[in-house]
PDB file of C-alpha atoms in Angstrom:
ATOM      1  CA  UNK I 974      69.089 119.593 230.427  1.00 42.00           C
ATOM      2  CA  UNK I 975      71.437 118.183 227.762  1.00 48.00           C
ATOM      3  CA  UNK I 976      73.706 115.513 229.205  1.00 72.00           C
ATOM      4  CA  UNK I 977      75.148 114.231 225.932  1.00 87.00           C
ATOM      5  CA  UNK I 978      76.675 116.169 223.025  1.00 91.00           C
ATOM      6  CA  UNK I 979      74.301 117.365 220.296  1.00 94.00           C
ATOM      7  CA  UNK I 980      73.922 114.822 217.490  1.00 93.00           C
ATOM      8  CA  UNK I 981      75.164 116.865 214.541  1.00 96.00           C
ATOM      9  CA  UNK I 982      74.840 115.797 210.931  1.00 96.00           C
ATOM     10  CA  UNK I 983      78.033 116.125 208.840  1.00 95.00           C
ATOM     11  CA  UNK I 984      76.374 118.941 206.891  1.00 96.00           C
ATOM     12  CA  UNK I 985      74.896 120.784 209.911  1.00 98.00           C
ATOM     13  CA  UNK I 986      74.199 124.418 208.917  1.00 98.00           C
ATOM     14  CA  UNK I 987      75.853 127.370 210.650  1.00 98.00           C
ATOM     15  CA  UNK I 988      73.913 130.303 212.100  1.00 98.00           C
ATOM     16  CA  UNK I 989      76.505 133.013 212.680  1.00 98.00           C
ATOM     17  CA  UNK I 990      76.012 136.122 214.831  1.00 98.00           C
ATOM     18  CA  UNK I 991      78.679 138.533 213.533  1.00 97.00           C
ATOM     19  CA  UNK I 992      79.362 141.708 215.531  1.00 93.00           C
ATOM     20  CA  UNK I 993      80.534 144.414 213.145  1.00 87.00           C
ATOM     21  CA  UNK I 994      81.936 146.437 216.076  1.00 76.00           C
ATOM     22  CA  UNK I 995      84.133 143.776 217.697  1.00 65.00           C
ATOM     23  CA  UNK I 996      87.877 144.274 217.978  1.00 57.00           C
ATOM     24  CA  UNK I 997      89.851 145.668 215.047  1.00 58.00           C
ATOM     25  CA  UNK I 998      88.287 143.442 212.365  1.00 64.00           C
ATOM     26  CA  UNK I 999      85.915 144.677 209.661  1.00 79.00           C
ATOM     27  CA  UNK I1000      83.001 142.327 208.935  1.00 88.00           C
ATOM     28  CA  UNK I1001      83.704 142.008 205.182  1.00 91.00           C
ATOM     29  CA  UNK I1002      86.782 139.726 205.519  1.00 92.00           C
ATOM     30  CA  UNK I1003      84.905 137.522 207.990  1.00 94.00           C
ATOM     31  CA  UNK I1004      81.985 137.209 205.566  1.00 94.00           C
ATOM     32  CA  UNK I1005      84.360 136.354 202.730  1.00 95.00           C
ATOM     33  CA  UNK I1006      86.144 133.702 204.780  1.00 96.00           C
ATOM     34  CA  UNK I1007      82.802 132.149 205.810  1.00 96.00           C
ATOM     35  CA  UNK I1008      81.524 132.118 202.221  1.00 96.00           C
ATOM     36  CA  UNK I1009      84.679 130.457 200.940  1.00 97.00           C
ATOM     37  CA  UNK I1010      84.999 127.838 203.681  1.00 97.00           C
ATOM     38  CA  UNK I1011      81.310 126.897 203.762  1.00 97.00           C
ATOM     39  CA  UNK I1012      81.141 126.814 199.963  1.00 97.00           C
ATOM     40  CA  UNK I1013      84.114 124.464 199.767  1.00 97.00           C
ATOM     41  CA  UNK I1014      82.634 122.213 202.470  1.00 97.00           C
ATOM     42  CA  UNK I1015      79.097 122.274 201.077  1.00 96.00           C
ATOM     43  CA  UNK I1016      77.695 123.707 204.295  1.00 97.00           C
ATOM     44  CA  UNK I1017      74.660 125.970 204.485  1.00 97.00           C
ATOM     45  CA  UNK I1018      74.967 129.087 206.610  1.00 98.00           C
ATOM     46  CA  UNK I1019      73.285 132.334 207.557  1.00 98.00           C
ATOM     47  CA  UNK I1020      74.954 135.451 208.955  1.00 97.00           C
ATOM     48  CA  UNK I1021      73.165 137.803 211.359  1.00 97.00           C
ATOM     49  CA  UNK I1022      75.148 141.060 211.119  1.00 96.00           C
ATOM     50  CA  UNK I1023      75.029 143.088 214.340  1.00 96.00           C
ATOM     51  CA  UNK I1024      75.456 146.760 213.400  1.00 92.00           C
ATOM     52  CA  UNK I1025      73.872 148.261 216.534  1.00 89.00           C
ATOM     53  CA  UNK I1026      74.424 147.072 220.151  1.00 81.00           C
ATOM     54  CA  UNK I1027      70.690 146.610 220.678  1.00 88.00           C
ATOM     55  CA  UNK I1028      70.548 143.950 217.948  1.00 95.00           C
ATOM     56  CA  UNK I1029      72.920 141.477 219.586  1.00 96.00           C
ATOM     57  CA  UNK I1030      70.590 139.669 221.988  1.00 95.00           C
ATOM     58  CA  UNK I1031      67.709 139.500 219.508  1.00 97.00           C
ATOM     59  CA  UNK I1032      69.940 138.051 216.789  1.00 98.00           C
ATOM     60  CA  UNK I1033      71.437 135.573 219.265  1.00 98.00           C
ATOM     61  CA  UNK I1034      67.962 134.310 220.185  1.00 98.00           C
ATOM     62  CA  UNK I1035      66.971 134.036 216.522  1.00 98.00           C
ATOM     63  CA  UNK I1036      70.153 132.121 215.692  1.00 98.00           C
ATOM     64  CA  UNK I1037      69.397 129.642 218.482  1.00 98.00           C
ATOM     65  CA  UNK I1038      65.799 129.183 217.321  1.00 98.00           C
ATOM     66  CA  UNK I1039      66.899 128.474 213.746  1.00 98.00           C
ATOM     67  CA  UNK I1040      69.691 126.145 214.872  1.00 98.00           C
ATOM     68  CA  UNK I1041      67.250 124.139 216.988  1.00 97.00           C
ATOM     69  CA  UNK I1042      64.789 123.878 214.116  1.00 97.00           C
ATOM     70  CA  UNK I1043      67.440 122.816 211.586  1.00 97.00           C
ATOM     71  CA  UNK I1044      69.902 120.759 213.626  1.00 97.00           C
ATOM     72  CA  UNK I1045      72.466 123.523 213.215  1.00 98.00           C
ATOM     73  CA  UNK I1046      75.321 125.184 215.077  1.00 98.00           C
ATOM     74  CA  UNK I1047      75.095 128.605 216.742  1.00 98.00           C
ATOM     75  CA  UNK I1048      78.257 130.608 216.064  1.00 98.00           C
ATOM     76  CA  UNK I1049      79.491 133.803 217.736  1.00 98.00           C
ATOM     77  CA  UNK I1050      81.840 135.940 215.649  1.00 97.00           C
ATOM     78  CA  UNK I1051      83.228 138.704 217.861  1.00 94.00           C
ATOM     79  CA  UNK I1052      85.104 139.428 221.062  1.00 91.00           C
ATOM     80  CA  UNK I1053      84.534 137.973 224.514  1.00 88.00           C
ATOM     81  CA  UNK I1054      81.482 140.191 225.102  1.00 89.00           C
ATOM     82  CA  UNK I1055      79.794 139.035 221.891  1.00 94.00           C
ATOM     83  CA  UNK I1056      80.663 135.414 222.636  1.00 97.00           C
ATOM     84  CA  UNK I1057      79.166 135.846 226.118  1.00 97.00           C
ATOM     85  CA  UNK I1058      75.858 137.171 224.767  1.00 96.00           C
ATOM     86  CA  UNK I1059      75.479 134.382 222.208  1.00 98.00           C
ATOM     87  CA  UNK I1060      76.503 131.758 224.772  1.00 98.00           C
ATOM     88  CA  UNK I1061      73.847 133.112 227.161  1.00 98.00           C
ATOM     89  CA  UNK I1062      71.203 132.440 224.498  1.00 98.00           C
ATOM     90  CA  UNK I1063      72.658 129.027 223.590  1.00 98.00           C
ATOM     91  CA  UNK I1064      73.203 127.540 227.061  1.00 97.00           C
ATOM     92  CA  UNK I1065      70.607 124.848 227.798  1.00 95.00           C
ATOM     93  CA  UNK I1066      69.181 124.893 224.249  1.00 96.00           C
ATOM     94  CA  UNK I1067      70.760 121.608 223.206  1.00 95.00           C
ATOM     95  CA  UNK I1068      72.549 123.357 220.323  1.00 98.00           C
ATOM     96  CA  UNK I1069      76.238 123.123 219.563  1.00 98.00           C
ATOM     97  CA  UNK I1070      78.168 126.385 219.878  1.00 98.00           C
ATOM     98  CA  UNK I1071      81.042 127.710 217.778  1.00 98.00           C
ATOM     99  CA  UNK I1072      83.360 130.705 217.859  1.00 98.00           C
ATOM    100  CA  UNK I1073      85.108 132.880 215.276  1.00 97.00           C
ATOM    101  CA  UNK I1074      87.232 135.101 217.556  1.00 95.00           C
ATOM    102  CA  UNK I1075      87.417 138.777 216.575  1.00 93.00           C
ATOM    103  CA  UNK I1076      88.289 140.518 219.855  1.00 87.00           C
ATOM    104  CA  UNK I1077      91.350 142.102 221.452  1.00 82.00           C
ATOM    105  CA  UNK I1078      92.212 139.419 224.013  1.00 86.00           C
ATOM    106  CA  UNK I1079      90.106 136.407 222.896  1.00 93.00           C
ATOM    107  CA  UNK I1080      90.673 134.555 226.169  1.00 93.00           C
ATOM    108  CA  UNK I1081      87.751 132.202 225.663  1.00 96.00           C
ATOM    109  CA  UNK I1082      88.868 130.957 222.259  1.00 97.00           C
ATOM    110  CA  UNK I1083      92.538 130.815 223.210  1.00 96.00           C
ATOM    111  CA  UNK I1084      91.971 128.680 226.311  1.00 97.00           C
ATOM    112  CA  UNK I1085      90.075 126.176 224.139  1.00 98.00           C
ATOM    113  CA  UNK I1086      92.556 125.992 221.263  1.00 98.00           C
ATOM    114  CA  UNK I1087      90.513 127.921 218.683  1.00 98.00           C
ATOM    115  CA  UNK I1088      92.831 129.881 216.359  1.00 97.00           C
ATOM    116  CA  UNK I1089      92.544 133.645 215.945  1.00 95.00           C
ATOM    117  CA  UNK I1090      92.791 133.483 212.133  1.00 96.00           C
ATOM    118  CA  UNK I1091      89.399 133.236 210.433  1.00 96.00           C
ATOM    119  CA  UNK I1092      90.352 130.477 207.999  1.00 97.00           C
ATOM    120  CA  UNK I1093      91.874 128.254 210.712  1.00 97.00           C
ATOM    121  CA  UNK I1094      88.970 128.895 213.105  1.00 98.00           C
ATOM    122  CA  UNK I1095      86.514 127.921 210.359  1.00 98.00           C
ATOM    123  CA  UNK I1096      88.317 124.632 209.801  1.00 98.00           C
ATOM    124  CA  UNK I1097      87.874 123.872 213.513  1.00 98.00           C
ATOM    125  CA  UNK I1098      84.202 124.835 213.258  1.00 97.00           C
ATOM    126  CA  UNK I1099      83.598 122.650 210.197  1.00 98.00           C
ATOM    127  CA  UNK I1100      85.546 119.579 211.290  1.00 97.00           C
ATOM    128  CA  UNK I1101      85.741 119.221 215.094  1.00 98.00           C
ATOM    129  CA  UNK I1102      83.007 117.734 217.333  1.00 97.00           C
ATOM    130  CA  UNK I1103      81.231 119.536 220.193  1.00 97.00           C
ATOM    131  CA  UNK I1104      82.946 119.144 223.574  1.00 97.00           C
ATOM    132  CA  UNK I1105      81.653 120.095 227.011  1.00 97.00           C
ATOM    133  CA  UNK I1106      82.901 123.443 228.384  1.00 97.00           C
ATOM    134  CA  UNK I1107      82.219 124.784 231.878  1.00 98.00           C
ATOM    135  CA  UNK I1108      80.101 127.913 232.244  1.00 98.00           C
ATOM    136  CA  UNK I1109      80.118 130.280 235.218  1.00 98.00           C
ATOM    137  CA  UNK I1110      76.967 132.021 236.443  1.00 98.00           C
ATOM    138  CA  UNK I1111      76.451 135.075 238.625  1.00 98.00           C
ATOM    139  CA  UNK I1112      72.744 135.470 239.420  1.00 97.00           C
ATOM    140  CA  UNK I1113      72.074 133.409 236.258  1.00 92.00           C
ATOM    141  CA  UNK I1114      74.164 135.776 234.105  1.00 97.00           C
ATOM    142  CA  UNK I1115      76.676 133.756 232.100  1.00 98.00           C
ATOM    143  CA  UNK I1116      80.416 134.357 232.273  1.00 98.00           C
ATOM    144  CA  UNK I1117      82.894 132.328 230.271  1.00 98.00           C
ATOM    145  CA  UNK I1118      86.101 134.175 231.207  1.00 96.00           C
ATOM    146  CA  UNK I1119      85.538 136.111 234.435  1.00 94.00           C
ATOM    147  CA  UNK I1120      83.133 138.108 236.577  1.00 95.00           C
ATOM    148  CA  UNK I1121      84.126 140.850 238.992  1.00 90.00           C
ATOM    149  CA  UNK I1122      83.031 143.730 241.168  1.00 90.00           C
ATOM    150  CA  UNK I1123      84.853 146.672 242.690  1.00 83.00           C
ATOM    151  CA  UNK I1124      88.136 147.931 241.258  1.00 73.00           C
ATOM    152  CA  UNK I1125      88.375 145.416 238.429  1.00 60.00           C
ATOM    153  CA  UNK I1126      84.922 146.379 237.162  1.00 62.00           C
ATOM    154  CA  UNK I1127      86.002 150.041 237.333  1.00 60.00           C
ATOM    155  CA  UNK I1128      89.116 149.218 235.309  1.00 64.00           C
ATOM    156  CA  UNK I1129      86.968 147.676 232.594  1.00 61.00           C
ATOM    157  CA  UNK I1130      84.595 150.645 232.511  1.00 55.00           C
ATOM    158  CA  UNK I1131      87.419 153.147 232.110  1.00 50.00           C
ATOM    159  CA  UNK I1132      89.218 150.893 229.625  1.00 50.00           C
ATOM    160  CA  UNK I1133      86.235 151.135 227.288  1.00 51.00           C
ATOM    161  CA  UNK I1134      86.442 154.926 227.421  1.00 48.00           C
ATOM    162  CA  UNK I1135      90.134 154.735 226.480  1.00 40.00           C
ATOM    163  CA  UNK I1136      89.327 152.384 223.586  1.00 48.00           C
ATOM    164  CA  UNK I1137      86.725 154.773 222.216  1.00 50.00           C
ATOM    165  CA  UNK I1138      89.256 157.624 222.283  1.00 44.00           C
ATOM    166  CA  UNK I1139      92.481 155.837 221.314  1.00 44.00           C
ATOM    167  CA  UNK I1140      91.520 152.567 219.588  1.00 47.00           C
ATOM    168  CA  UNK I1141      91.501 148.880 220.519  1.00 48.00           C
ATOM    169  CA  UNK I1142      94.767 147.170 221.396  1.00 47.00           C
ATOM    170  CA  UNK I1143      96.335 145.343 224.317  1.00 50.00           C
ATOM    171  CA  UNK I1144      98.702 148.278 224.889  1.00 47.00           C
ATOM    172  CA  UNK I1145      95.793 150.717 225.153  1.00 43.00           C
ATOM    173  CA  UNK I1146      94.058 148.368 227.625  1.00 47.00           C
ATOM    174  CA  UNK I1147      97.197 148.163 229.779  1.00 49.00           C
ATOM    175  CA  UNK I1148      97.647 151.939 229.696  1.00 45.00           C
ATOM    176  CA  UNK I1149      94.046 152.465 230.790  1.00 43.00           C
ATOM    177  CA  UNK I1150      94.569 150.121 233.758  1.00 44.00           C
ATOM    178  CA  UNK I1151      97.689 151.992 234.863  1.00 44.00           C
ATOM    179  CA  UNK I1152      95.960 155.378 234.665  1.00 43.00           C
ATOM    180  CA  UNK I1153      92.972 154.112 236.679  1.00 45.00           C
ATOM    181  CA  UNK I1154      95.191 152.699 239.416  1.00 44.00           C
ATOM    182  CA  UNK I1155      97.402 155.785 239.648  1.00 42.00           C
ATOM    183  CA  UNK I1156      94.376 158.037 239.961  1.00 49.00           C
ATOM    184  CA  UNK I1157      93.732 156.711 243.474  1.00 47.00           C
ATOM    185  CA  UNK I1158      90.569 157.149 245.521  1.00 46.00           C
ATOM    186  CA  UNK I1159      89.468 153.530 245.097  1.00 52.00           C
ATOM    187  CA  UNK I1160      86.954 152.452 247.711  1.00 64.00           C
ATOM    188  CA  UNK I1161      87.080 149.173 249.599  1.00 77.00           C
ATOM    189  CA  UNK I1162      84.042 146.952 250.011  1.00 83.00           C
ATOM    190  CA  UNK I1163      82.771 145.188 253.126  1.00 90.00           C
ATOM    191  CA  UNK I1164      81.364 141.886 251.939  1.00 93.00           C
ATOM    192  CA  UNK I1165      80.012 138.765 253.595  1.00 94.00           C
ATOM    193  CA  UNK I1166      81.001 135.576 251.772  1.00 96.00           C
ATOM    194  CA  UNK I1167      79.062 132.317 252.248  1.00 96.00           C
ATOM    195  CA  UNK I1168      81.149 129.334 251.182  1.00 94.00           C
ATOM    196  CA  UNK I1169      80.793 125.624 252.011  1.00 90.00           C
ATOM    197  CA  UNK I1170      78.266 126.295 254.771  1.00 90.00           C
ATOM    198  CA  UNK I1171      80.348 128.988 256.499  1.00 94.00           C
ATOM    199  CA  UNK I1172      80.255 132.778 256.401  1.00 95.00           C
ATOM    200  CA  UNK I1173      83.055 135.281 256.802  1.00 93.00           C
ATOM    201  CA  UNK I1174      83.338 139.045 256.407  1.00 92.00           C
ATOM    202  CA  UNK I1175      86.054 140.504 254.204  1.00 91.00           C
ATOM    203  CA  UNK I1176      87.190 143.955 253.148  1.00 89.00           C
ATOM    204  CA  UNK I1177      88.365 144.072 249.573  1.00 89.00           C
ATOM    205  CA  UNK I1178      89.049 146.511 246.780  1.00 84.00           C
ATOM    206  CA  UNK I1179      87.937 143.987 244.193  1.00 86.00           C
ATOM    207  CA  UNK I1180      86.493 140.497 244.001  1.00 92.00           C
ATOM    208  CA  UNK I1181      87.423 138.680 240.798  1.00 92.00           C
ATOM    209  CA  UNK I1182      86.004 135.259 239.870  1.00 96.00           C
ATOM    210  CA  UNK I1183      87.811 133.405 237.098  1.00 96.00           C
ATOM    211  CA  UNK I1184      86.454 130.739 234.761  1.00 98.00           C
ATOM    212  CA  UNK I1185      89.345 130.728 232.306  1.00 96.00           C
ATOM    213  CA  UNK I1186      92.376 128.563 233.015  1.00 97.00           C
ATOM    214  CA  UNK I1187      94.622 130.370 230.525  1.00 95.00           C
ATOM    215  CA  UNK I1188      94.008 133.797 232.075  1.00 93.00           C
ATOM    216  CA  UNK I1189      94.507 132.420 235.595  1.00 94.00           C
ATOM    217  CA  UNK I1190      97.757 130.677 234.632  1.00 94.00           C
ATOM    218  CA  UNK I1191      99.038 133.848 232.983  1.00 91.00           C
ATOM    219  CA  UNK I1192      98.549 135.919 236.145  1.00 89.00           C
ATOM    220  CA  UNK I1193     100.063 133.103 238.211  1.00 90.00           C
ATOM    221  CA  UNK I1194      97.682 131.881 240.921  1.00 90.00           C
ATOM    222  CA  UNK I1195      97.764 128.443 242.562  1.00 89.00           C
ATOM    223  CA  UNK I1196      94.195 127.513 241.614  1.00 93.00           C
ATOM    224  CA  UNK I1197      94.570 128.301 237.912  1.00 95.00           C
ATOM    225  CA  UNK I1198      93.226 124.897 236.816  1.00 96.00           C
ATOM    226  CA  UNK I1199      90.019 125.236 238.854  1.00 97.00           C
ATOM    227  CA  UNK I1200      87.913 125.816 235.689  1.00 97.00           C
ATOM    228  CA  UNK I1201      89.229 122.547 234.258  1.00 95.00           C
ATOM    229  CA  UNK I1202      88.244 120.731 237.472  1.00 96.00           C
ATOM    230  CA  UNK I1203      84.618 121.806 237.809  1.00 96.00           C
ATOM    231  CA  UNK I1204      85.244 124.873 239.976  1.00 98.00           C
ATOM    232  CA  UNK I1205      85.717 128.634 239.761  1.00 98.00           C
ATOM    233  CA  UNK I1206      88.640 130.598 241.227  1.00 97.00           C
ATOM    234  CA  UNK I1207      88.187 133.708 243.394  1.00 96.00           C
ATOM    235  CA  UNK I1208      90.789 136.462 243.828  1.00 91.00           C
ATOM    236  CA  UNK I1209      90.142 139.127 246.484  1.00 89.00           C
ATOM    237  CA  UNK I1210      92.395 142.203 246.678  1.00 84.00           C
ATOM    238  CA  UNK I1211      93.009 143.282 250.276  1.00 80.00           C
ATOM    239  CA  UNK I1212      92.564 146.942 251.266  1.00 75.00           C
ATOM    240  CA  UNK I1213      95.800 148.882 251.366  1.00 56.00           C
ATOM    241  CA  UNK I1214      97.560 151.955 250.078  1.00 45.00           C
ATOM    242  CA  UNK I1215      96.481 152.891 246.569  1.00 44.00           C
ATOM    243  CA  UNK I1216     100.100 153.085 245.430  1.00 41.00           C
ATOM    244  CA  UNK I1217     100.449 149.316 245.911  1.00 51.00           C
ATOM    245  CA  UNK I1218      97.944 148.659 243.101  1.00 52.00           C
ATOM    246  CA  UNK I1219     100.283 149.217 240.123  1.00 50.00           C
ATOM    247  CA  UNK I1220     102.610 146.677 241.726  1.00 54.00           C
ATOM    248  CA  UNK I1221      99.819 144.097 241.630  1.00 53.00           C
ATOM    249  CA  UNK I1222      99.280 144.877 237.949  1.00 56.00           C
ATOM    250  CA  UNK I1223     102.967 144.276 237.268  1.00 51.00           C
ATOM    251  CA  UNK I1224     102.924 141.017 239.250  1.00 51.00           C
ATOM    252  CA  UNK I1225      99.963 139.825 237.215  1.00 51.00           C
ATOM    253  CA  UNK I1226     101.683 140.721 233.955  1.00 54.00           C
ATOM    254  CA  UNK I1227     104.754 138.739 235.081  1.00 50.00           C
ATOM    255  CA  UNK I1228     102.672 135.721 236.149  1.00 60.00           C
ATOM    256  CA  UNK I1229     103.453 136.180 239.851  1.00 58.00           C
ATOM    257  CA  UNK I1230     100.185 137.459 241.292  1.00 74.00           C
ATOM    258  CA  UNK I1231      99.895 134.410 243.552  1.00 66.00           C
ATOM    259  CA  UNK I1232     103.054 135.504 245.413  1.00 64.00           C
ATOM    260  CA  UNK I1233     101.569 138.867 246.448  1.00 69.00           C
ATOM    261  CA  UNK I1234     100.662 139.445 250.099  1.00 72.00           C
ATOM    262  CA  UNK I1235      97.835 141.765 249.035  1.00 79.00           C
ATOM    263  CA  UNK I1236      95.553 139.072 247.613  1.00 86.00           C
ATOM    264  CA  UNK I1237      93.594 136.042 248.799  1.00 88.00           C
ATOM    265  CA  UNK I1238      92.654 133.249 246.385  1.00 92.00           C
ATOM    266  CA  UNK I1239      90.443 130.190 246.774  1.00 95.00           C
ATOM    267  CA  UNK I1240      88.538 127.750 244.505  1.00 97.00           C
ATOM    268  CA  UNK I1241      84.823 127.050 244.849  1.00 97.00           C
ATOM    269  CA  UNK I1242      81.771 125.633 243.076  1.00 96.00           C
ATOM    270  CA  UNK I1243      79.249 128.019 244.705  1.00 98.00           C
ATOM    271  CA  UNK I1244      79.758 131.333 246.528  1.00 98.00           C
ATOM    272  CA  UNK I1245      77.195 133.807 247.858  1.00 97.00           C
ATOM    273  CA  UNK I1246      78.252 137.453 248.246  1.00 96.00           C
ATOM    274  CA  UNK I1247      76.251 140.108 250.095  1.00 93.00           C
ATOM    275  CA  UNK I1248      76.992 143.357 251.912  1.00 90.00           C
ATOM    276  CA  UNK I1249      78.368 142.937 255.425  1.00 86.00           C
ATOM    277  CA  UNK I1250      76.165 144.583 258.046  1.00 71.00           C
ATOM    278  CA  UNK I1251      72.540 145.620 257.917  1.00 59.00           C
ATOM    279  CA  UNK I1252      72.990 148.498 255.463  1.00 59.00           C
ATOM    280  CA  UNK I1253      74.316 147.817 252.006  1.00 61.00           C
ATOM    281  CA  UNK I1254      73.583 148.253 248.362  1.00 67.00           C
ATOM    282  CA  UNK I1255      70.662 146.380 246.896  1.00 84.00           C
ATOM    283  CA  UNK I1256      72.173 146.503 243.423  1.00 89.00           C
ATOM    284  CA  UNK I1257      75.791 146.448 242.367  1.00 90.00           C
ATOM    285  CA  UNK I1258      77.785 146.891 239.171  1.00 90.00           C
ATOM    286  CA  UNK I1259      79.305 143.576 238.058  1.00 94.00           C
ATOM    287  CA  UNK I1260      81.503 142.991 235.006  1.00 91.00           C
ATOM    288  CA  UNK I1261      80.995 139.724 233.117  1.00 95.00           C
ATOM    289  CA  UNK I1262      83.454 138.986 230.299  1.00 93.00           C
ATOM    290  CA  UNK I1263      84.187 142.691 229.970  1.00 83.00           C
ATOM    291  CA  UNK I1264      80.541 143.831 229.884  1.00 88.00           C
ATOM    292  CA  UNK I1265      79.051 145.830 232.783  1.00 88.00           C
ATOM    293  CA  UNK I1266      75.723 144.888 234.375  1.00 91.00           C
ATOM    294  CA  UNK I1267      73.696 146.054 237.372  1.00 93.00           C
ATOM    295  CA  UNK I1268      72.771 142.957 239.409  1.00 95.00           C
ATOM    296  CA  UNK I1269      70.688 142.508 242.554  1.00 95.00           C
ATOM    297  CA  UNK I1270      72.337 141.547 245.834  1.00 94.00           C
ATOM    298  CA  UNK I1271      73.033 138.953 247.073  1.00 95.00           C
ATOM    299  CA  UNK I1272      75.255 137.686 244.262  1.00 97.00           C
ATOM    300  CA  UNK I1273      75.402 133.932 243.696  1.00 98.00           C
ATOM    301  CA  UNK I1274      78.498 132.809 241.804  1.00 98.00           C
ATOM    302  CA  UNK I1275      78.314 129.161 240.732  1.00 98.00           C
ATOM    303  CA  UNK I1276      79.178 126.613 238.107  1.00 98.00           C
ATOM    304  CA  UNK I1277      76.281 126.151 235.681  1.00 97.00           C
ATOM    305  CA  UNK I1278      74.569 122.761 236.007  1.00 95.00           C
ATOM    306  CA  UNK I1279      74.876 122.127 232.261  1.00 95.00           C
ATOM    307  CA  UNK I1280      77.876 122.656 229.981  1.00 96.00           C
ATOM    308  CA  UNK I1281      78.181 124.641 226.789  1.00 97.00           C
ATOM    309  CA  UNK I1282      78.774 122.252 223.867  1.00 98.00           C
ATOM    310  CA  UNK I1283      81.636 124.024 222.141  1.00 98.00           C
ATOM    311  CA  UNK I1284      83.054 123.004 218.763  1.00 98.00           C
ATOM    312  CA  UNK I1285      86.750 122.866 219.586  1.00 98.00           C
ATOM    313  CA  UNK I1286      89.935 120.803 219.209  1.00 98.00           C
ATOM    314  CA  UNK I1287      90.846 118.162 221.771  1.00 96.00           C
ATOM    315  CA  UNK I1288      94.065 120.032 222.685  1.00 96.00           C
ATOM    316  CA  UNK I1289      94.651 123.747 223.403  1.00 96.00           C
ATOM    317  CA  UNK I1290      98.359 124.444 222.733  1.00 96.00           C
ATOM    318  CA  UNK I1291      98.459 127.859 224.422  1.00 96.00           C
ATOM    319  CA  UNK I1292      96.918 126.508 227.621  1.00 96.00           C
ATOM    320  CA  UNK I1293      99.302 123.534 227.647  1.00 96.00           C
ATOM    321  CA  UNK I1294     102.256 125.905 227.221  1.00 95.00           C
ATOM    322  CA  UNK I1295     101.019 128.093 230.115  1.00 93.00           C
ATOM    323  CA  UNK I1296     100.884 125.047 232.380  1.00 92.00           C
ATOM    324  CA  UNK I1297     104.446 123.974 231.558  1.00 83.00           C
TER     325      UNK I1297
END
């Protein structure tokens, strides 16, 4: 388990996993920006271009192997889902990790002060040191931004269908969420939560676990800084009339979700979730950083014992502004 930052040489090579399908960006400009910046800095690099979804995990593992052998940096160039997959391969390897954000929301990079523009992000990657970043786990599946089950996972699933039909933008994502909520028929879940040695049963439409201070500040909950303090933040949506759900979406957009009577929030370092009662699902659909997975019950949400060593600036302006 790495307990100190990786010892990087000034000319450490970059091993970049570039997802050609992330966000609205074509891979050619990213390649050009990498070639120019690395050429000017005298840095070796290799790009693994992901053209099919099945290539992502294999390329991530290969990038980590080459970085370990050459004292290099593993870099994810894509949206939050791509960054998640490459981080999963990098965590615990002892390698430094870098990001060239290419997604729609880019919450992970934004909360850590990494610019969205390729040239500026490359300057961070080439000049800043690795700093420890907290990682969330659910049944050993990494999440850097959030993990969820229930309604929120359904929103993400239907959002992807909207993106395939209408394109990728924040407006399309918001529209998909509104349509899903207005459709109604959302089930509630009976869950048993084990926290700090105690158990309690809850009914909820959705359980959301956040590991991103910027996202949590933007929706406006009291425990928004939990990820900066070694904890995760849970948000449970109480059962109620389906027509109250769009109101929660509006509150979140206005940064006032914490004022809603329909939610419960609490911070934690470890939380076990299982079905309440003797009969329940053995597997459940869980969204991690926007990607859907089938995971076995019970679910164990926890802070990873080791950090991710992210190349990033010391200050994140957008996060500081959200806290003000």
